[in-house]
Coordinates of C-alpha atoms in Angstrom, one line a residue:
M1 CA 13.4 95.8 184.3
P2 CA 12.9 92.1 185.4
K3 CA 15.3 89.5 184.7
R4 CA 14.8 87.1 181.1
A5 CA 14.2 83.4 183.1
L6 CA 14.6 80.5 180.2
R7 CA 14.1 76.6 180.1
G8 CA 16.5 74.7 178.6
V9 CA 18.6 71.4 179.2
V10 CA 22.2 70.9 180.1
V11 CA 24.5 70.0 177.1
S12 CA 27.9 70.2 179.2
D13 CA 29.5 70.0 182.2
K14 CA 33.0 70.3 182.0
N15 CA 33.8 73.1 182.3
D16 CA 34.4 73.9 186.5
K17 CA 31.6 76.2 188.1
T18 CA 30.2 76.5 184.4
V19 CA 27.5 74.8 182.1
V20 CA 26.0 75.2 179.1
V21 CA 22.2 74.8 178.5
R22 CA 20.6 74.7 175.1
V23 CA 17.3 76.8 175.2
E24 CA 15.3 75.5 171.7
R25 CA 12.5 77.9 171.4
R26 CA 9.4 76.8 168.7
F27 CA 7.5 80.0 165.7
T28 CA 5.6 79.1 163.0
H29 CA 7.3 79.3 159.6
P30 CA 6.4 83.1 157.9
L31 CA 5.5 80.6 154.4
L32 CA 4.8 77.3 155.2
K33 CA 2.8 78.0 158.0
K34 CA 4.5 75.2 160.1
T35 CA 6.4 75.4 163.4
V36 CA 9.9 75.0 163.6
R37 CA 12.5 74.3 166.0
R38 CA 15.8 76.6 166.3
S39 CA 17.6 76.0 169.3
K40 CA 20.6 78.4 170.9
R41 CA 23.5 77.2 173.6
Y42 CA 24.2 80.1 177.3
H43 CA 27.0 79.4 179.2
A44 CA 25.6 79.1 182.7
H45 CA 27.3 79.9 185.7
D46 CA 26.8 77.2 187.9
E47 CA 28.8 78.2 191.6
A48 CA 28.7 74.9 193.8
N49 CA 28.8 72.3 189.5
T50 CA 26.0 70.4 191.1
F51 CA 23.9 69.8 187.6
K52 CA 24.5 67.3 185.1
V53 CA 23.8 66.7 181.9
G54 CA 20.9 65.9 181.7
D55 CA 19.0 68.3 183.6
R56 CA 16.4 70.5 182.9
V57 CA 17.2 73.9 183.9
V58 CA 15.8 77.6 184.6
I59 CA 18.7 80.0 184.1
E60 CA 18.6 84.1 185.0
E61 CA 19.9 86.9 183.0
S62 CA 23.3 88.3 185.5
R63 CA 26.4 90.7 185.3
P64 CA 28.8 89.9 182.6
M65 CA 31.0 86.7 184.1
S66 CA 33.7 86.1 182.1
K67 CA 33.9 86.6 178.1
T68 CA 31.2 84.8 177.5
K69 CA 29.1 84.1 180.9
R70 CA 26.2 86.1 181.2
W71 CA 23.5 83.3 182.9
T72 CA 23.3 81.9 186.7
V73 CA 21.4 79.1 187.0
V74 CA 18.8 79.5 189.0
G75 CA 17.0 75.5 189.4
A76 CA 16.6 72.4 187.8
L77 CA 12.4 71.8 186.8
T78 CA 11.0 69.3 187.8
P79 CA 8.8 66.9 185.2
S80 CA 5.5 68.8 187.1
G81 CA 7.7 71.5 185.7
E82 CA 8.2 73.1 189.3
I83 CA 11.7 75.0 190.0
V84 CA 13.3 73.5 193.1
A85 CA 16.2 75.4 193.8
G86 CA 20.1 74.2 193.3

């Protein structure tokens, strides 16, 4: 089974080797037919502490590394949408 990958924005880098990434999903409300935005925060492993607040990153599922960390940062996203390894 392939690992899931999500795109999001780093909202916190205060912890050592950990970043908090906000992933936003958009969907159409079933009754109102309006686009709704929902976001969720994921704790992701950042081995070298390279990512800072505001960076757009790609995170991937991984083994549990702590009580809350189950994701790893794969790399940063450029403005054109390409993945640059971090």
